Each structure stands twice: as structure tokens, then as C-alpha cells.
Amino acid sequence: MLRHLRYRTSRDLSLFGQPSALGLFLGALCFAASLTPSMIPRAGLMQGVLGGVCFAAGYVIGYGIATLWVWMIEPPPPAPGIRQRRLALAAGAGGLAGAWALTRVTGWQNDIHAAMSIAPVESARPFTILAVAMLVAVALIFVGRLFRRLWRVIAAQLEGVLPPRVAETAGIALALLLFWSVGNDVVLGRLLAGLDETYSRLDRLIPAEQAAPADPSKPGSAASLTHWEGLGAEGRQWALDPTDAAAISAVTGRPAIEPLRIYVGLNNADDPSARADLALAEAIRVGAFDRATLVVATPTGTGWMDPAGTRPLEYLTNGDVATIGVQYSYLPSWLSLFLQPEYGAETARAVFARIYAHWRSLPEASRPRLYLFGLSLGARNGELAVNWPELAGASFDGALWAGPPFAATGWQRMRAARDPGSNAWAPEIGDGAVIRAMTQA
């Protein structure tokens, strides 16, 4: 048995070899699963990248299972032709699953687009997805092959002084250490630095036609405490939103006032505490605490303030509302969650603490109704902003957290504590008077 293991380990040092049958099959299933619809529409390029990553992940899992099986069971080498038949069967079954998903991906995406009133996707999307997915999967699997070769080369060198199984284990450990060091310090570090610089430049870019507002109550105006250049791309866009008293009255048929929007960009102050202080000062300057309703809204990773989360309340209150947002990153939410998981929560905590303390200091009869809002990563950071024990005796009036991501601990706790018989995606908590989960229905 040991001679067979040594022979198999030392001979298999080629960079290119026959693929894993189980890896191909599981990779194709993962690729097909990645094409199924989600809550958010996906562009063809992004869907292709996701599909390639999922295929590579499935392939690695299948290869790992097969390798572990050989490691533990030590089966005899397959008869001639058996391996080729396994490969053909795996490729055929996996290809059918992938082809089935590709034929339906356009319809799946169009269903999401229709629900969100977005134009249908292009008919050639399956070809785009397949081409991009193949490039990504081949690149990732090639990296895996490099790791495999390194592992086998190290193990072959160690077999002269160590037992075969110990040599293979040491080879895997040393190869992992080397790949982690190179990948984390060189490849990943440079990639993330490049992404950071790219998104930073985009955040600072101001189109020629985008001038600062003249209204002194708007963020970035000459009278504002937050200068126009520091607001960031999303903050400037939100400051120029056309929703005003006239637009509200045109829809409601009732007199309206100008809704207030307070925004502090990442470059308006040096740290989260200073940005929170600036947000409070700006809110006081424009009279936000004199409105009937006050909202502390936590933006998404890029600093985006969802218009669908702010406009309805502005119409429902006839403009008698002030909304406060503070940017904590210029990276997309998924990158911000990966690179700065605590930074957004730190900013949200500082902002809520300043606003809440001032709100609580006001006479109870005259202070505005206080609400919290967050979408996606903003929902996660928004719920982390609240220090619940400090609310005793003077809680805010409510919160709306839409689309909380997997890292939202409050959403996970709520699902775990749901009433027996209620669904995980629409949990019921008591009579719904305090906590209520809403779906499209």
C-alpha cells in the first residue's frame, strides 16, 4: 500500500493532467445554481464572473472529495477506459445542467427586471455569461493546478525522509502557507489597493454640469458646513435630487414645504466622530429638529442614499421631514463589508449617538418623531448603531431596515426567535406590534 501511495504521489507532478470527474460534475451544478434568480438584477459580465467562480469552487470541492476518498480508502487503480467513461458521464450530465440553466437565465433575469420596472436584458446574454465564466473558471482552476503541483513537488521531496502520508500532509501545509503569503501580501494587497484608488477617484470626480446647489438649506451649498467637493459622488447626487415642495404638492394636492436633506461625505471630516459632529451641526443649522419627522439613514457602501427609501416619506409628510446621512466608504457594499466590516458600524454608532443625544435633550412635547432607515449594508450598520440599554425611557419611534445582508445579526436573531410555524423568510414575532417582517406580498 505504501509503495502504491509513493508511486502515485511522485509520478503525478505534471501541471496539466486529466480533470476530476466529480469536480466537473459539481462545478457544473454550482455554475447552474449561480444562474438562478436572486433579489438583485445582475449584469451579464457580473453574472459570468460569478458563474466562473462558482464553477471553480464546485470543481475544487469535487476534487477534494475524490482526493480524500483515495487517501482514506486506497482503492486500486481503475481499469483501462473506466476513468474516461467517468469523465464523459460527468461532463455530459454537468453540461446538460449548465445548458438548461443557460437557456433559462434570460427569462429569470427578465422576471426580476419586470418586477422592478427595468428594461429586459439582451437576448445574447447566455453567450456572454458562458464566455466570461469559462475564462474565469479556467484561470482559477489553473491557479489550483499550480497549487497542486507545488504540493506534490514538496511532498515528493519530503518522501525521502518522511513517511508518504506525512510527506503529503506536510506538502499541503507548506503549499498553503506559501500560497497564502503570496496571495495575501502581493496579489490581494495590490488588487485591493488598486480597487481602493479607483473608487476613490470616482468618488471625487465631479461632472462639469454638476454645480453646487444655491439653496442654503442644501448640503454643499455656500452656506452649508459640508463643502461640495467633500460630499462624494453619491452625496452630491442626493443633494441635487429634484424632490421639492412643488413636486410634492403636484402629487398630493396639498400644501408642502421643502424637505430637508443633511449629508456629510467621507472627505468632509477626518474621522467618524468628526463627521458625526458635523452632521449634528448641519442638522441644527438647517432646522432639522424643528420638523415633525427626523430620519437617521445609514447609506450603502458607496454612500448611496436610496431615493425609494427617502422620497415616499417626504411625500407622505408633505415635506415636513429631515433626513440625515453620513458616508463611511466609497467602496461597493460587498467590498466595504469585506475590507471594512466595522468601519460602517463605527460611523453609524457615532452618528446615531450624536443625533439621539441632542434629540433626547429637547422637550418631549416638541421634539420630532425619530426613525432609523437602512438598505442592504446600511441595514446591517444601522441596526448595529443602536445601543439598546441606553434607550430606556426614551426610545426612538421606529426603524425600517430593508434587505439586511447575511451579516445582519439582528435579522438572524429575529428569524431564530420567530413564532413556531412561521417561515424563515417572513418570520412572525408575537402579534407584529413591535417587530414586523415584510415581503413583496
mmCIF file of C-alpha atoms in Angstrom, residues 32-178:
data_model
loop_
_atom_site.group_PDB
_atom_site.id
_atom_site.type_symbol
_atom_site.label_atom_id
_atom_site.label_comp_id
_atom_site.label_asym_id
_atom_site.label_seq_id
_atom_site.Cartn_x
_atom_site.Cartn_y
_atom_site.Cartn_z
ATOM 1 C CA ALA A 32 -26.131 26.253 -12.945
ATOM 2 C CA ALA A 33 -27.154 27.236 -9.412
ATOM 3 C CA SER A 34 -25.370 30.600 -9.781
ATOM 4 C CA LEU A 35 -27.645 31.491 -12.711
ATOM 5 C CA THR A 36 -30.866 31.122 -10.731
ATOM 6 C CA PRO A 37 -32.592 34.425 -9.893
ATOM 7 C CA SER A 38 -31.761 36.436 -6.797
ATOM 8 C CA MET A 39 -33.246 39.564 -5.226
ATOM 9 C CA ILE A 40 -30.995 41.876 -7.246
ATOM 10 C CA PRO A 41 -30.620 42.056 -11.065
ATOM 11 C CA ARG A 42 -27.185 41.121 -12.378
ATOM 12 C CA ALA A 43 -25.358 42.401 -15.442
ATOM 13 C CA GLY A 44 -24.161 39.768 -17.917
ATOM 14 C CA LEU A 45 -20.488 40.381 -17.126
ATOM 15 C CA MET A 46 -21.006 40.135 -13.371
ATOM 16 C CA GLN A 47 -23.145 37.027 -13.794
ATOM 17 C CA GLY A 48 -20.382 35.446 -15.877
ATOM 18 C CA VAL A 49 -17.738 36.206 -13.245
ATOM 19 C CA LEU A 50 -19.997 34.788 -10.537
ATOM 20 C CA GLY A 51 -20.670 31.681 -12.623
ATOM 21 C CA GLY A 52 -16.957 31.112 -13.217
ATOM 22 C CA VAL A 53 -16.150 31.474 -9.532
ATOM 23 C CA CYS A 54 -18.957 29.083 -8.599
ATOM 24 C CA PHE A 55 -17.800 26.515 -11.169
ATOM 25 C CA ALA A 56 -14.234 26.696 -9.854
ATOM 26 C CA ALA A 57 -15.459 26.363 -6.261
ATOM 27 C CA GLY A 58 -17.547 23.305 -7.148
ATOM 28 C CA TYR A 59 -14.622 21.803 -9.036
ATOM 29 C CA VAL A 60 -12.283 22.241 -6.057
ATOM 30 C CA ILE A 61 -14.853 20.671 -3.719
ATOM 31 C CA GLY A 62 -15.294 17.691 -6.059
ATOM 32 C CA TYR A 63 -11.557 17.266 -6.489
ATOM 33 C CA GLY A 64 -11.058 17.485 -2.727
ATOM 34 C CA ILE A 65 -13.699 14.833 -2.040
ATOM 35 C CA ALA A 66 -12.203 12.476 -4.629
ATOM 36 C CA THR A 67 -8.680 13.006 -3.289
ATOM 37 C CA LEU A 68 -9.805 12.436 0.293
ATOM 38 C CA TRP A 69 -11.572 9.245 -0.788
ATOM 39 C CA VAL A 70 -8.385 7.880 -2.350
ATOM 40 C CA TRP A 71 -6.418 8.993 0.692
ATOM 41 C CA MET A 72 -8.698 7.134 3.110
ATOM 42 C CA ILE A 73 -9.768 4.057 1.130
ATOM 43 C CA GLU A 74 -6.740 3.418 -1.105
ATOM 44 C CA PRO A 75 -8.780 1.826 -3.941
ATOM 45 C CA PRO A 76 -6.884 0.008 -6.694
ATOM 46 C CA PRO A 77 -6.225 1.895 -9.947
ATOM 47 C CA PRO A 78 -9.329 1.869 -12.227
ATOM 48 C CA ALA A 79 -9.425 -0.475 -15.183
ATOM 49 C CA PRO A 80 -8.443 0.949 -18.611
ATOM 50 C CA GLY A 81 -11.201 3.120 -20.035
ATOM 51 C CA ILE A 82 -13.131 3.459 -16.759
ATOM 52 C CA ARG A 83 -11.673 6.888 -15.994
ATOM 53 C CA GLN A 84 -12.512 8.160 -19.487
ATOM 54 C CA ARG A 85 -16.084 6.897 -19.183
ATOM 55 C CA ARG A 86 -16.448 8.614 -15.807
ATOM 56 C CA LEU A 87 -15.188 11.852 -17.289
ATOM 57 C CA ALA A 88 -17.548 11.578 -20.245
ATOM 58 C CA LEU A 89 -20.520 10.851 -17.960
ATOM 59 C CA ALA A 90 -19.662 13.726 -15.607
ATOM 60 C CA ALA A 91 -19.098 16.149 -18.476
ATOM 61 C CA GLY A 92 -22.350 15.093 -20.155
ATOM 62 C CA ALA A 93 -24.504 15.326 -17.021
ATOM 63 C CA GLY A 94 -22.898 18.584 -15.922
ATOM 64 C CA GLY A 95 -23.144 20.037 -19.412
ATOM 65 C CA LEU A 96 -26.872 19.293 -19.516
ATOM 66 C CA ALA A 97 -27.391 21.046 -16.170
ATOM 67 C CA GLY A 98 -25.401 24.082 -17.298
ATOM 68 C CA ALA A 99 -27.135 24.230 -20.682
ATOM 69 C CA TRP A 100 -30.560 24.003 -19.028
ATOM 70 C CA ALA A 101 -29.730 26.928 -16.732
ATOM 71 C CA LEU A 102 -28.295 28.990 -19.624
ATOM 72 C CA THR A 103 -31.481 28.555 -21.664
ATOM 73 C CA ARG A 104 -33.497 29.990 -18.777
ATOM 74 C CA VAL A 105 -31.200 32.683 -17.408
ATOM 75 C CA THR A 106 -32.587 35.401 -19.684
ATOM 76 C CA GLY A 107 -36.141 34.658 -18.574
ATOM 77 C CA TRP A 108 -35.126 34.561 -14.929
ATOM 78 C CA GLN A 109 -33.415 37.940 -15.149
ATOM 79 C CA ASN A 110 -36.317 39.442 -17.094
ATOM 80 C CA ASP A 111 -38.714 38.350 -14.355
ATOM 81 C CA ILE A 112 -36.642 40.354 -11.862
ATOM 82 C CA HIS A 113 -36.421 43.293 -14.268
ATOM 83 C CA ALA A 114 -40.188 43.258 -14.810
ATOM 84 C CA ALA A 115 -40.824 43.286 -11.053
ATOM 85 C CA MET A 116 -38.534 46.326 -10.758
ATOM 86 C CA SER A 117 -39.790 48.066 -13.923
ATOM 87 C CA ILE A 118 -36.396 47.709 -15.641
ATOM 88 C CA ALA A 119 -35.943 47.144 -19.376
ATOM 89 C CA PRO A 120 -35.458 43.488 -20.438
ATOM 90 C CA VAL A 121 -31.939 42.109 -20.748
ATOM 91 C CA GLU A 122 -30.236 41.456 -24.080
ATOM 92 C CA SER A 123 -31.025 38.172 -25.849
ATOM 93 C CA ALA A 124 -27.316 37.267 -26.269
ATOM 94 C CA ARG A 125 -26.714 37.267 -22.508
ATOM 95 C CA PRO A 126 -26.222 33.450 -22.215
ATOM 96 C CA PHE A 127 -23.270 33.597 -24.627
ATOM 97 C CA THR A 128 -21.707 36.472 -22.677
ATOM 98 C CA ILE A 129 -22.155 34.632 -19.405
ATOM 99 C CA LEU A 130 -20.715 31.390 -20.775
ATOM 100 C CA ALA A 131 -17.659 33.076 -22.324
ATOM 101 C CA VAL A 132 -16.811 35.079 -19.203
ATOM 102 C CA ALA A 133 -17.486 32.129 -16.895
ATOM 103 C CA MET A 134 -15.174 29.879 -18.911
ATOM 104 C CA LEU A 135 -12.339 32.412 -18.770
ATOM 105 C CA VAL A 136 -12.732 32.933 -15.027
ATOM 106 C CA ALA A 137 -13.095 29.216 -14.272
ATOM 107 C CA VAL A 138 -10.064 28.233 -16.376
ATOM 108 C CA ALA A 139 -7.950 30.928 -14.705
ATOM 109 C CA LEU A 140 -8.975 29.861 -11.196
ATOM 110 C CA ILE A 141 -8.552 26.150 -11.920
ATOM 111 C CA PHE A 142 -5.101 26.878 -13.382
ATOM 112 C CA VAL A 143 -4.177 28.543 -10.097
ATOM 113 C CA GLY A 144 -5.475 25.432 -8.341
ATOM 114 C CA ARG A 145 -3.292 23.294 -10.594
ATOM 115 C CA LEU A 146 -0.286 25.396 -9.658
ATOM 116 C CA PHE A 147 -1.088 24.759 -6.006
ATOM 117 C CA ARG A 148 -1.495 21.039 -6.687
ATOM 118 C CA ARG A 149 1.842 20.847 -8.471
ATOM 119 C CA LEU A 150 3.597 22.731 -5.683
ATOM 120 C CA TRP A 151 2.043 20.447 -3.092
ATOM 121 C CA ARG A 152 3.082 17.312 -4.993
ATOM 122 C CA VAL A 153 6.616 18.580 -5.644
ATOM 123 C CA ILE A 154 7.137 19.382 -1.959
ATOM 124 C CA ALA A 155 5.658 16.017 -0.947
ATOM 125 C CA ALA A 156 7.910 14.150 -3.422
ATOM 126 C CA GLN A 157 10.983 15.871 -1.980
ATOM 127 C CA LEU A 158 9.963 15.014 1.571
ATOM 128 C CA GLU A 159 9.230 11.354 0.842
ATOM 129 C CA GLY A 160 12.931 10.581 1.154
ATOM 130 C CA VAL A 161 12.903 11.439 4.846
ATOM 131 C CA LEU A 162 9.247 11.161 5.883
ATOM 132 C CA PRO A 163 6.531 8.517 5.585
ATOM 133 C CA PRO A 164 4.357 9.078 2.466
ATOM 134 C CA ARG A 165 1.232 10.274 4.271
ATOM 135 C CA VAL A 166 3.217 12.611 6.496
ATOM 136 C CA ALA A 167 5.057 13.914 3.422
ATOM 137 C CA GLU A 168 1.747 14.636 1.628
ATOM 138 C CA THR A 169 0.289 16.377 4.702
ATOM 139 C CA ALA A 170 3.421 18.488 5.099
ATOM 140 C CA GLY A 171 3.350 19.277 1.374
ATOM 141 C CA ILE A 172 -0.213 20.566 1.598
ATOM 142 C CA ALA A 173 0.586 22.655 4.688
ATOM 143 C CA LEU A 174 3.708 24.212 3.170
ATOM 144 C CA ALA A 175 1.988 24.885 -0.158
ATOM 145 C CA LEU A 176 -0.932 26.544 1.654
ATOM 146 C CA LEU A 177 1.468 28.710 3.645
ATOM 147 C CA LEU A 178 3.343 29.808 0.514
#
